[in-house]
C-alpha atoms as an extended CHARMM CRD file, in Angstrom:
* protein
*
       267  EXT
         1         1  MET       CA             10.9740000000       16.0210000000       16.7170000000  PROA      1               0.0000000000
         2         2  PHE       CA              9.5400000000       18.0280000000       17.6790000000  PROA      2               0.0000000000
         3         3  ALA       CA             12.8720000000       18.7030000000       20.2040000000  PROA      3               0.0000000000
         4         4  ARG       CA             14.8520000000       18.7150000000       17.0580000000  PROA      4               0.0000000000
         5         5  THR       CA             12.4440000000       21.3460000000       15.5520000000  PROA      5               0.0000000000
         6         6  SER       CA             12.5330000000       23.7340000000       19.1350000000  PROA      6               0.0000000000
         7         7  LEU       CA             16.2670000000       23.1360000000       18.9770000000  PROA      7               0.0000000000
         8         8  SER       CA             16.3840000000       24.4290000000       15.1160000000  PROA      8               0.0000000000
         9         9  LEU       CA             14.4940000000       27.2490000000       16.4930000000  PROA      9               0.0000000000
        10        10  VAL       CA             16.5530000000       27.8510000000       19.5570000000  PROA      10              0.0000000000
        11        11  LEU       CA             19.7840000000       27.8690000000       17.3920000000  PROA      11              0.0000000000
        12        12  PHE       CA             18.1540000000       30.8040000000       15.1130000000  PROA      12              0.0000000000
        13        13  PHE       CA             17.0380000000       33.1880000000       18.2780000000  PROA      13              0.0000000000
        14        14  CYS       CA             20.7800000000       32.4610000000       19.4620000000  PROA      14              0.0000000000
        15        15  ILE       CA             21.6430000000       33.9070000000       16.0390000000  PROA      15              0.0000000000
        16        16  SER       CA             19.5220000000       36.6060000000       15.1930000000  PROA      16              0.0000000000
        17        17  THR       CA             20.1900000000       38.3410000000       18.9820000000  PROA      17              0.0000000000
        18        18  SER       CA             23.9740000000       38.1210000000       18.0290000000  PROA      18              0.0000000000
        19        19  ILE       CA             23.5460000000       39.7800000000       14.7830000000  PROA      19              0.0000000000
        20        20  ALA       CA             21.1300000000       42.5490000000       16.1690000000  PROA      20              0.0000000000
        21        21  GLN       CA             23.3820000000       45.1920000000       15.5950000000  PROA      21              0.0000000000
        22        22  THR       CA             24.9530000000       44.1290000000       12.3250000000  PROA      22              0.0000000000
        23        23  LYS       CA             26.2980000000       47.0360000000        9.7930000000  PROA      23              0.0000000000
        24        24  GLY       CA             26.4160000000       47.1360000000        6.5700000000  PROA      24              0.0000000000
        25        25  PRO       CA             23.6300000000       45.2010000000        3.7660000000  PROA      25              0.0000000000
        26        26  LEU       CA             20.9170000000       43.1710000000        4.3570000000  PROA      26              0.0000000000
        27        27  THR       CA             22.0070000000       39.7070000000        3.6440000000  PROA      27              0.0000000000
        28        28  ILE       CA             21.0700000000       35.8870000000        3.9550000000  PROA      28              0.0000000000
        29        29  ILE       CA             23.0180000000       34.1760000000        6.0210000000  PROA      29              0.0000000000
        30        30  SER       CA             21.3670000000       30.7520000000        6.7810000000  PROA      30              0.0000000000
        31        31  THR       CA             18.2710000000       29.0470000000        5.1320000000  PROA      31              0.0000000000
        32        32  PHE       CA             16.8480000000       25.4170000000        6.0490000000  PROA      32              0.0000000000
        33        33  PRO       CA             15.8640000000       23.1690000000        4.3310000000  PROA      33              0.0000000000
        34        34  LYS       CA             18.2510000000       23.0800000000        0.7890000000  PROA      34              0.0000000000
        35        35  GLY       CA             19.0670000000       20.4630000000       -1.1510000000  PROA      35              0.0000000000
        36        36  GLN       CA             17.9400000000       17.0180000000       -1.2980000000  PROA      36              0.0000000000
        37        37  THR       CA             15.9060000000       15.9450000000        2.0890000000  PROA      37              0.0000000000
        38        38  GLN       CA             16.0780000000       12.2600000000        3.4470000000  PROA      38              0.0000000000
        39        39  ALA       CA             12.5460000000       12.0740000000        5.6820000000  PROA      39              0.0000000000
        40        40  THR       CA              9.9150000000       14.2480000000        5.4390000000  PROA      40              0.0000000000
        41        41  ASN       CA              9.8640000000       15.4610000000        9.1620000000  PROA      41              0.0000000000
        42        42  GLN       CA             12.7920000000       17.5910000000        7.2390000000  PROA      42              0.0000000000
        43        43  THR       CA             10.2510000000       19.8470000000        5.5490000000  PROA      43              0.0000000000
        44        44  GLN       CA              8.0130000000       20.6200000000        8.0660000000  PROA      44              0.0000000000
        45        45  THR       CA              9.2270000000       24.4390000000        8.9960000000  PROA      45              0.0000000000
        46        46  ILE       CA             11.3260000000       26.6470000000        6.2370000000  PROA      46              0.0000000000
        47        47  VAL       CA             13.7640000000       29.1720000000        8.0580000000  PROA      47              0.0000000000
        48        48  VAL       CA             15.6060000000       31.8320000000        6.5890000000  PROA      48              0.0000000000
        49        49  THR       CA             18.2760000000       33.9010000000        8.7410000000  PROA      49              0.0000000000
        50        50  PHE       CA             18.6100000000       37.5560000000        8.0770000000  PROA      50              0.0000000000
        51        51  ASN       CA             21.5280000000       39.5330000000        9.1540000000  PROA      51              0.0000000000
        52        52  LYS       CA             19.3710000000       42.1480000000       10.7790000000  PROA      52              0.0000000000
        53        53  PRO       CA             16.5350000000       42.2950000000       12.7400000000  PROA      53              0.0000000000
        54        54  MET       CA             13.1410000000       42.0380000000       10.1910000000  PROA      54              0.0000000000
        55        55  VAL       CA             10.7580000000       42.9300000000       13.1810000000  PROA      55              0.0000000000
        56        56  PRO       CA             10.5550000000       44.4970000000       16.8340000000  PROA      56              0.0000000000
        57        57  LEU       CA             11.3500000000       42.6040000000       19.4240000000  PROA      57              0.0000000000
        58        58  GLN       CA              7.8990000000       42.0300000000       20.7490000000  PROA      58              0.0000000000
        59        59  ALA       CA              5.9490000000       38.5660000000       21.8000000000  PROA      59              0.0000000000
        60        60  LEU       CA              4.1970000000       36.9230000000       18.5050000000  PROA      60              0.0000000000
        61        61  PRO       CA              1.8670000000       34.2120000000       19.3770000000  PROA      61              0.0000000000
        62        62  GLU       CA              2.4070000000       31.3410000000       16.4340000000  PROA      62              0.0000000000
        63        63  GLY       CA              1.0770000000       31.9860000000       13.2530000000  PROA      63              0.0000000000
        64        64  ASP       CA              0.5010000000       35.8050000000       13.9050000000  PROA      64              0.0000000000
        65        65  GLY       CA              3.6450000000       36.5930000000       12.0980000000  PROA      65              0.0000000000
        66        66  THR       CA              3.6450000000       37.7220000000        7.7360000000  PROA      66              0.0000000000
        67        67  GLY       CA              7.3000000000       37.7740000000        5.5430000000  PROA      67              0.0000000000
        68        68  PRO       CA              8.5870000000       37.7820000000        2.5910000000  PROA      68              0.0000000000
        69        69  LEU       CA              8.4890000000       33.5570000000        1.3030000000  PROA      69              0.0000000000
        70        70  LYS       CA              7.3740000000       33.0760000000       -1.9760000000  PROA      70              0.0000000000
        71        71  VAL       CA              7.1880000000       29.2570000000       -2.3420000000  PROA      71              0.0000000000
        72        72  SER       CA              6.8930000000       27.3580000000       -6.0850000000  PROA      72              0.0000000000
        73        73  PRO       CA              5.0410000000       25.0030000000       -6.2420000000  PROA      73              0.0000000000
        74        74  ALA       CA              2.9670000000       27.7500000000       -3.8710000000  PROA      74              0.0000000000
        75        75  ILE       CA              1.7800000000       26.2530000000       -0.3530000000  PROA      75              0.0000000000
        76        76  LYS       CA             -0.3440000000       28.0680000000        2.2540000000  PROA      76              0.0000000000
        77        77  GLY       CA              1.3260000000       27.8930000000        5.5870000000  PROA      77              0.0000000000
        78        78  LYS       CA              1.6820000000       30.0260000000        8.9800000000  PROA      78              0.0000000000
        79        79  TYR       CA              4.9210000000       32.6300000000        9.6910000000  PROA      79              0.0000000000
        80        80  ARG       CA              6.6330000000       33.0310000000       12.5730000000  PROA      80              0.0000000000
        81        81  TRP       CA              9.3950000000       35.6290000000       13.4370000000  PROA      81              0.0000000000
        82        82  VAL       CA             11.6240000000       33.8060000000       15.9220000000  PROA      82              0.0000000000
        83        83  GLY       CA             13.6780000000       36.3760000000       17.8590000000  PROA      83              0.0000000000
        84        84  VAL       CA             13.9160000000       39.6540000000       15.8050000000  PROA      84              0.0000000000
        85        85  SER       CA             15.8480000000       37.8890000000       12.2270000000  PROA      85              0.0000000000
        86        86  ALA       CA             14.5780000000       34.3210000000       11.6190000000  PROA      86              0.0000000000
        87        87  LEU       CA             11.7800000000       33.7050000000       10.1100000000  PROA      87              0.0000000000
        88        88  SER       CA              9.9430000000       30.3760000000       10.3950000000  PROA      88              0.0000000000
        89        89  PHE       CA              7.4710000000       29.2270000000        8.0380000000  PROA      89              0.0000000000
        90        90  THR       CA              5.3730000000       26.0070000000        8.8890000000  PROA      90              0.0000000000
        91        91  PRO       CA              3.1540000000       24.3970000000        5.7050000000  PROA      91              0.0000000000
        92        92  ALA       CA              0.1260000000       24.0990000000        6.4160000000  PROA      92              0.0000000000
        93        93  MET       CA             -0.4080000000       20.5150000000        4.8730000000  PROA      93              0.0000000000
        94        94  PRO       CA              2.7230000000       18.6090000000        4.3770000000  PROA      94              0.0000000000
        95        95  LEU       CA              4.3880000000       18.9540000000        1.4430000000  PROA      95              0.0000000000
        96        96  GLU       CA              4.3830000000       16.7090000000       -1.7060000000  PROA      96              0.0000000000
        97        97  VAL       CA              6.6390000000       14.1670000000       -1.8670000000  PROA      97              0.0000000000
        98        98  ALA       CA              9.1600000000       13.9060000000       -4.6450000000  PROA      98              0.0000000000
        99        99  THR       CA              9.2400000000       17.4360000000       -5.6440000000  PROA      99              0.0000000000
       100       100  GLU       CA             11.5690000000       20.1310000000       -5.3810000000  PROA      100             0.0000000000
       101       101  TYR       CA             10.0590000000       23.4120000000       -3.8720000000  PROA      101             0.0000000000
       102       102  ARG       CA             12.2260000000       26.3490000000       -4.6060000000  PROA      102             0.0000000000
       103       103  VAL       CA             11.5090000000       29.7370000000       -2.3520000000  PROA      103             0.0000000000
       104       104  THR       CA             12.0260000000       33.0120000000       -3.2640000000  PROA      104             0.0000000000
       105       105  ILE       CA             12.8080000000       36.4800000000       -1.3440000000  PROA      105             0.0000000000
       106       106  PRO       CA             11.9730000000       39.3530000000       -3.4620000000  PROA      106             0.0000000000
       107       107  ALA       CA             15.0270000000       42.4090000000       -3.4950000000  PROA      107             0.0000000000
       108       108  GLY       CA             13.4890000000       45.5040000000       -1.9000000000  PROA      108             0.0000000000
       109       109  THR       CA             12.7940000000       43.6060000000        1.2200000000  PROA      109             0.0000000000
       110       110  LYS       CA             13.5440000000       45.5280000000        3.9310000000  PROA      110             0.0000000000
       111       111  SER       CA             15.4030000000       45.7710000000        7.8690000000  PROA      111             0.0000000000
       112       112  VAL       CA             14.2640000000       47.4790000000       10.3620000000  PROA      112             0.0000000000
       113       113  ASP       CA             16.8450000000       49.6670000000        9.8760000000  PROA      113             0.0000000000
       114       114  GLY       CA             15.7410000000       50.3850000000        6.4350000000  PROA      114             0.0000000000
       115       115  SER       CA             18.6290000000       48.4770000000        4.6050000000  PROA      115             0.0000000000
       116       116  ALA       CA             17.2750000000       47.0450000000        1.5470000000  PROA      116             0.0000000000
       117       117  LEU       CA             17.9570000000       43.7320000000       -0.0490000000  PROA      117             0.0000000000
       118       118  GLU       CA             20.0230000000       44.6470000000       -3.2050000000  PROA      118             0.0000000000
       119       119  LYS       CA             19.0530000000       41.3700000000       -4.9880000000  PROA      119             0.0000000000
       120       120  GLU       CA             16.6320000000       38.4730000000       -5.1730000000  PROA      120             0.0000000000
       121       121  PHE       CA             18.0100000000       35.5090000000       -3.0300000000  PROA      121             0.0000000000
       122       122  SER       CA             16.3680000000       31.8640000000       -3.3320000000  PROA      122             0.0000000000
       123       123  TRP       CA             17.1960000000       28.1770000000       -3.1160000000  PROA      123             0.0000000000
       124       124  SER       CA             15.5320000000       24.9750000000       -3.6540000000  PROA      124             0.0000000000
       125       125  PHE       CA             15.2690000000       21.5710000000       -1.4870000000  PROA      125             0.0000000000
       126       126  THR       CA             13.5300000000       18.3070000000       -2.6380000000  PROA      126             0.0000000000
       127       127  THR       CA             11.0950000000       16.1910000000       -0.5130000000  PROA      127             0.0000000000
       128       128  GLN       CA             12.0140000000       12.6130000000        0.1290000000  PROA      128             0.0000000000
       129       129  ARG       CA             12.6540000000       10.4110000000       -2.9200000000  PROA      129             0.0000000000
       130       130  PRO       CA             11.4460000000        7.1760000000       -3.2680000000  PROA      130             0.0000000000
       131       131  ALA       CA             14.6680000000        4.0820000000       -2.3950000000  PROA      131             0.0000000000
       132       132  LEU       CA             15.0190000000        0.5240000000       -2.3130000000  PROA      132             0.0000000000
       133       133  VAL       CA             15.0760000000        0.3430000000        1.0800000000  PROA      133             0.0000000000
       134       134  ALA       CA             15.1210000000       -3.9480000000        1.2270000000  PROA      134             0.0000000000
       135       135  SER       CA             14.5410000000       -6.6040000000       -1.4500000000  PROA      135             0.0000000000
       136       136  PHE       CA             13.8100000000      -10.7810000000       -0.9950000000  PROA      136             0.0000000000
       137       137  PRO       CA             15.8440000000      -12.4040000000       -1.7240000000  PROA      137             0.0000000000
       138       138  GLY       CA             18.5310000000      -10.5070000000       -0.2410000000  PROA      138             0.0000000000
       139       139  HSD       CA             21.7390000000       -9.6970000000       -2.8250000000  PROA      139             0.0000000000
       140       140  GLY       CA             24.7600000000      -12.5650000000       -2.6590000000  PROA      140             0.0000000000
       141       141  GLN       CA             21.3800000000      -14.9910000000       -1.3420000000  PROA      141             0.0000000000
       142       142  LYS       CA             21.4810000000      -18.3070000000       -2.4920000000  PROA      142             0.0000000000
       143       143  TRP       CA             19.3170000000      -22.1650000000       -2.6130000000  PROA      143             0.0000000000
       144       144  ILE       CA             16.7970000000      -19.9010000000       -3.9030000000  PROA      144             0.0000000000
       145       145  GLU       CA             13.3930000000      -21.7640000000       -5.0490000000  PROA      145             0.0000000000
       146       146  THR       CA             12.4570000000      -21.5390000000       -8.1650000000  PROA      146             0.0000000000
       147       147  GLN       CA              9.3710000000      -20.4960000000       -8.0430000000  PROA      147             0.0000000000
       148       148  GLN       CA              9.9820000000      -17.3850000000       -5.8640000000  PROA      148             0.0000000000
       149       149  ARG       CA              8.7510000000      -14.3730000000       -5.9810000000  PROA      149             0.0000000000
       150       150  ILE       CA             10.7300000000      -10.9550000000       -6.0430000000  PROA      150             0.0000000000
       151       151  TYR       CA              9.7310000000       -8.8360000000       -3.2620000000  PROA      151             0.0000000000
       152       152  LEU       CA             11.0340000000       -4.4570000000       -3.1030000000  PROA      152             0.0000000000
       153       153  ARG       CA             10.4300000000       -2.6380000000       -0.3210000000  PROA      153             0.0000000000
       154       154  TYR       CA             10.6100000000        1.4620000000       -0.9020000000  PROA      154             0.0000000000
       155       155  THR       CA             10.5090000000        4.2030000000        1.2360000000  PROA      155             0.0000000000
       156       156  LEU       CA              7.4890000000        5.7320000000       -0.4410000000  PROA      156             0.0000000000
       157       157  PRO       CA              4.5130000000        4.1170000000       -1.3060000000  PROA      157             0.0000000000
       158       158  MET       CA              4.7900000000        3.0990000000       -4.8890000000  PROA      158             0.0000000000
       159       159  ASP       CA              2.5110000000        2.3180000000       -7.7860000000  PROA      159             0.0000000000
       160       160  ALA       CA              3.1040000000       -0.9470000000       -9.5160000000  PROA      160             0.0000000000
       161       161  ALA       CA              1.9070000000        0.6940000000      -13.1590000000  PROA      161             0.0000000000
       162       162  ARG       CA              4.3720000000        3.5780000000      -13.1320000000  PROA      162             0.0000000000
       163       163  ALA       CA              7.6250000000        1.1500000000      -11.5650000000  PROA      163             0.0000000000
       164       164  ALA       CA              7.0440000000       -1.8890000000      -13.5540000000  PROA      164             0.0000000000
       165       165  SER       CA              9.0100000000       -0.4120000000      -16.9350000000  PROA      165             0.0000000000
       166       166  PHE       CA             12.0400000000        0.8520000000      -14.6430000000  PROA      166             0.0000000000
       167       167  ILE       CA             12.5050000000       -3.2170000000      -13.4830000000  PROA      167             0.0000000000
       168       168  GLN       CA             14.6330000000       -5.7280000000      -15.1280000000  PROA      168             0.0000000000
       169       169  VAL       CA             15.1560000000       -9.3010000000      -14.1120000000  PROA      169             0.0000000000
       170       170  ARG       CA             18.2780000000      -10.9180000000      -15.3750000000  PROA      170             0.0000000000
       171       171  GLU       CA             19.5790000000      -14.4980000000      -15.8290000000  PROA      171             0.0000000000
       172       172  GLY       CA             23.3680000000      -15.0270000000      -15.2000000000  PROA      172             0.0000000000
       173       173  LYS       CA             24.6240000000      -11.3330000000      -16.0710000000  PROA      173             0.0000000000
       174       174  ARG       CA             22.9810000000       -7.6310000000      -16.1090000000  PROA      174             0.0000000000
       175       175  GLU       CA             23.5230000000       -8.8010000000      -19.8840000000  PROA      175             0.0000000000
       176       176  GLY       CA             21.8020000000      -12.2760000000      -19.9760000000  PROA      176             0.0000000000
       177       177  ALA       CA             18.8490000000      -13.5970000000      -21.1020000000  PROA      177             0.0000000000
       178       178  SER       CA             15.6190000000      -11.4680000000      -19.8750000000  PROA      178             0.0000000000
       179       179  VAL       CA             12.9560000000      -12.4540000000      -17.6150000000  PROA      179             0.0000000000
       180       180  ALA       CA              9.4410000000      -11.9560000000      -18.0740000000  PROA      180             0.0000000000
       181       181  PHE       CA              7.5230000000      -10.8940000000      -15.3940000000  PROA      181             0.0000000000
       182       182  THR       CA              4.4960000000       -8.9780000000      -13.9450000000  PROA      182             0.0000000000
       183       183  VAL       CA              4.3230000000       -6.9000000000      -10.8140000000  PROA      183             0.0000000000
       184       184  SER       CA              1.8060000000       -5.5440000000       -8.2390000000  PROA      184             0.0000000000
       185       185  SER       CA              1.5850000000       -4.1250000000       -5.1580000000  PROA      185             0.0000000000
       186       186  ALA       CA              2.1430000000       -6.7620000000       -2.6360000000  PROA      186             0.0000000000
       187       187  THR       CA             -0.0300000000       -7.7050000000        0.5750000000  PROA      187             0.0000000000
       188       188  SER       CA              0.6780000000       -7.6990000000        3.9150000000  PROA      188             0.0000000000
       189       189  ASP       CA             -0.8640000000      -11.7090000000        3.8520000000  PROA      189             0.0000000000
       190       190  GLU       CA              1.5740000000      -12.0820000000        0.7240000000  PROA      190             0.0000000000
       191       191  ILE       CA              4.6480000000      -11.2270000000        2.2450000000  PROA      191             0.0000000000
       192       192  THR       CA              3.8870000000      -13.1360000000        5.3840000000  PROA      192             0.0000000000
       193       193  LYS       CA              3.3440000000      -15.9240000000        3.8570000000  PROA      193             0.0000000000
       194       194  ALA       CA              6.6640000000      -15.6300000000        1.7270000000  PROA      194             0.0000000000
       195       195  HSD       CA              8.2740000000      -15.5470000000        5.3120000000  PROA      195             0.0000000000
       196       196  VAL       CA              9.3940000000      -11.4640000000        4.6380000000  PROA      196             0.0000000000
       197       197  TYR       CA             10.0960000000      -10.5560000000        8.2000000000  PROA      197             0.0000000000
       198       198  TRP       CA              9.3110000000       -6.1380000000        7.6030000000  PROA      198             0.0000000000
       199       199  PRO       CA              8.4130000000       -3.9350000000        9.8440000000  PROA      199             0.0000000000
       200       200  ASP       CA              5.9030000000       -2.6600000000        7.5490000000  PROA      200             0.0000000000
       201       201  THR       CA              4.2810000000       -3.6680000000        4.1560000000  PROA      201             0.0000000000
       202       202  MET       CA              2.4120000000       -0.3020000000        2.8680000000  PROA      202             0.0000000000
       203       203  ASN       CA              5.4640000000        0.4200000000        0.2650000000  PROA      203             0.0000000000
       204       204  ALA       CA              6.5640000000       -3.1350000000       -1.2070000000  PROA      204             0.0000000000
       205       205  LEU       CA              5.9320000000       -4.3830000000       -4.8060000000  PROA      205             0.0000000000
       206       206  VAL       CA              5.7780000000       -7.7450000000       -5.9230000000  PROA      206             0.0000000000
       207       207  VAL       CA              7.9040000000       -8.9850000000       -9.2940000000  PROA      207             0.0000000000
       208       208  ARG       CA              6.4440000000      -12.4700000000      -10.7470000000  PROA      208             0.0000000000
       209       209  PRO       CA              8.3360000000      -13.8420000000      -12.9150000000  PROA      209             0.0000000000
       210       210  GLY       CA              6.1460000000      -15.3320000000      -15.6510000000  PROA      210             0.0000000000
       211       211  ARG       CA              7.9890000000      -18.9670000000      -15.5330000000  PROA      211             0.0000000000
       212       212  ALA       CA              9.9390000000      -20.8660000000      -13.5020000000  PROA      212             0.0000000000
       213       213  LEU       CA             13.5980000000      -20.0700000000      -12.8980000000  PROA      213             0.0000000000
       214       214  ALA       CA             16.3630000000      -22.1260000000      -13.9590000000  PROA      214             0.0000000000
       215       215  LYS       CA             18.1010000000      -24.2370000000      -11.0630000000  PROA      215             0.0000000000
       216       216  GLY       CA             21.5610000000      -23.8080000000      -10.6250000000  PROA      216             0.0000000000
       217       217  LYS       CA             21.6270000000      -19.7780000000      -12.2290000000  PROA      217             0.0000000000
       218       218  GLN       CA             22.2420000000      -16.6030000000      -11.0530000000  PROA      218             0.0000000000
       219       219  TYR       CA             19.5530000000      -14.2980000000      -10.8660000000  PROA      219             0.0000000000
       220       220  VAL       CA             20.2540000000       -9.8230000000      -11.2130000000  PROA      220             0.0000000000
       221       221  VAL       CA             17.2230000000       -7.5530000000      -10.6100000000  PROA      221             0.0000000000
       222       222  ILE       CA             18.1720000000       -4.1280000000      -11.7900000000  PROA      222             0.0000000000
       223       223  VAL       CA             16.1000000000       -0.7600000000      -10.4180000000  PROA      223             0.0000000000
       224       224  ALA       CA             16.8780000000        1.8740000000      -13.0320000000  PROA      224             0.0000000000
       225       225  LYS       CA             17.4680000000        4.9830000000      -11.6660000000  PROA      225             0.0000000000
       226       226  GLY       CA             13.7190000000        7.4740000000      -11.6210000000  PROA      226             0.0000000000
       227       227  ILE       CA             11.5900000000        5.1940000000      -10.9100000000  PROA      227             0.0000000000
       228       228  PRO       CA              8.2480000000        6.9490000000       -9.7880000000  PROA      228             0.0000000000
       229       229  ALA       CA              6.5290000000        6.3980000000       -6.5170000000  PROA      229             0.0000000000
       230       230  SER       CA              2.7070000000        6.9110000000       -6.3670000000  PROA      230             0.0000000000
       231       231  HSD       CA              2.8720000000       10.6230000000       -6.1690000000  PROA      231             0.0000000000
       232       232  GLY       CA              5.7740000000       13.1020000000       -7.0490000000  PROA      232             0.0000000000
       233       233  LYS       CA              7.3660000000       13.7910000000      -10.4890000000  PROA      233             0.0000000000
       234       234  LEU       CA             10.7480000000       13.0720000000       -9.1580000000  PROA      234             0.0000000000
       235       235  GLY       CA             12.2920000000        9.0900000000       -9.1090000000  PROA      235             0.0000000000
       236       236  SER       CA             14.4310000000        7.5950000000       -7.2310000000  PROA      236             0.0000000000
       237       237  GLU       CA             18.1160000000        9.3110000000       -7.5470000000  PROA      237             0.0000000000
       238       238  ARG       CA             20.1890000000        5.9910000000       -8.2970000000  PROA      238             0.0000000000
       239       239  GLU       CA             20.1980000000        3.1380000000      -10.3100000000  PROA      239             0.0000000000
       240       240  THR       CA             19.7460000000       -0.2760000000       -7.6970000000  PROA      240             0.0000000000
       241       241  SER       CA             20.6270000000       -3.9820000000       -7.9580000000  PROA      241             0.0000000000
       242       242  PHE       CA             20.9960000000       -7.1750000000       -6.5770000000  PROA      242             0.0000000000
       243       243  SER       CA             21.1910000000      -10.7080000000       -7.6120000000  PROA      243             0.0000000000
       244       244  PHE       CA             20.5560000000      -14.2500000000       -5.8700000000  PROA      244             0.0000000000
       245       245  ASP       CA             21.2660000000      -17.8080000000       -7.0890000000  PROA      245             0.0000000000
       246       246  THR       CA             18.4980000000      -20.8780000000       -7.4990000000  PROA      246             0.0000000000
       247       247  TYR       CA             19.1280000000      -23.9920000000       -5.9910000000  PROA      247             0.0000000000
       248       248  GLY       CA             21.2560000000      -26.8710000000       -7.7680000000  PROA      248             0.0000000000
       249       249  ASP       CA             20.5260000000      -30.3720000000       -8.6170000000  PROA      249             0.0000000000
       250       250  PHE       CA             22.4330000000      -32.6320000000       -5.6990000000  PROA      250             0.0000000000
       251       251  LYS       CA             25.6000000000      -33.5630000000       -7.1620000000  PROA      251             0.0000000000
       252       252  PHE       CA             28.9790000000      -34.7440000000       -5.4770000000  PROA      252             0.0000000000
       253       253  VAL       CA             31.3410000000      -31.5000000000       -5.7860000000  PROA      253             0.0000000000
       254       254  ALA       CA             34.5230000000      -32.5420000000       -3.3020000000  PROA      254             0.0000000000
       255       255  VAL       CA             35.8900000000      -34.1670000000       -0.8910000000  PROA      255             0.0000000000
       256       256  ASP       CA             36.3500000000      -32.0340000000        2.1810000000  PROA      256             0.0000000000
       257       257  ASN       CA             38.8450000000      -33.9550000000        3.9740000000  PROA      257             0.0000000000
       258       258  PRO       CA             41.1780000000      -35.9180000000        1.2400000000  PROA      258             0.0000000000
       259       259  THR       CA             42.3230000000      -38.2240000000        4.9150000000  PROA      259             0.0000000000
       260       260  ASP       CA             38.5150000000      -39.4420000000        5.5830000000  PROA      260             0.0000000000
       261       261  ARG       CA             36.8740000000      -40.4080000000        2.3220000000  PROA      261             0.0000000000
       262       262  ARG       CA             33.4730000000      -41.0400000000        4.3380000000  PROA      262             0.0000000000
       263       263  THR       CA             32.8550000000      -36.9920000000        4.0940000000  PROA      263             0.0000000000
       264       264  PRO       CA             31.9900000000      -35.7860000000        1.2910000000  PROA      264             0.0000000000
       265       265  ARG       CA             30.8470000000      -32.1330000000        0.6950000000  PROA      265             0.0000000000
       266       266  ALA       CA             28.0470000000      -32.0830000000       -2.1150000000  PROA      266             0.0000000000
       267       267  GLU       CA             25.9140000000      -29.2580000000       -3.0080000000  PROA      267             0.0000000000
């Protein structure tokens, strides 16, 4: 993680050195991060690169620089000029998940040669949002017990009360009969006893059907777009769904090999 950040800063330094003599108006040539980010380490530093030197070339210790960035929602942090044209801002605390941040550089911001930014410049990025990464039963899984609980694992800590209204369990098809259930946070012991082997269980929900599932039926679990995490205003980016089949009664189905009547196939 540190190596990746260091490499990025080196690249920005190289860019800023190569454009040190650029003529014309002051402009912004790159920003980071922007758009939807997928992991918390992508928002540990905010970086903007100008097309001209913004400060004299000098050694600046970490956090001794100043800069024109305005971030909304407001956050505290430290500036550092990397080279003469790239500005790095490191938030003092991890940013709130599932939140959109807007960064603005005011019009009139000046470079070393006196050139001014003609228009306000702004961009936005969104911190990591909740996403379903695993379920048990898994999609297409068969022979599931009728007393089965359904486990959902997310990228972020989830609040069962906030999440419950975004979940549906349907019998047969998406348009099938609705199954009543309750939702709670899953404990490590509960998941272990269910033989669900996930590397961590901090972000897991458990869906408990209100009655035993029917034998030999397919069930569809639908999680609506926008399901929220424990923190942050933004929910998931898209709907997710999966289906599974419960076990059926033992019965004769067919003969696998018509020439060998001793090997019936059953399910």
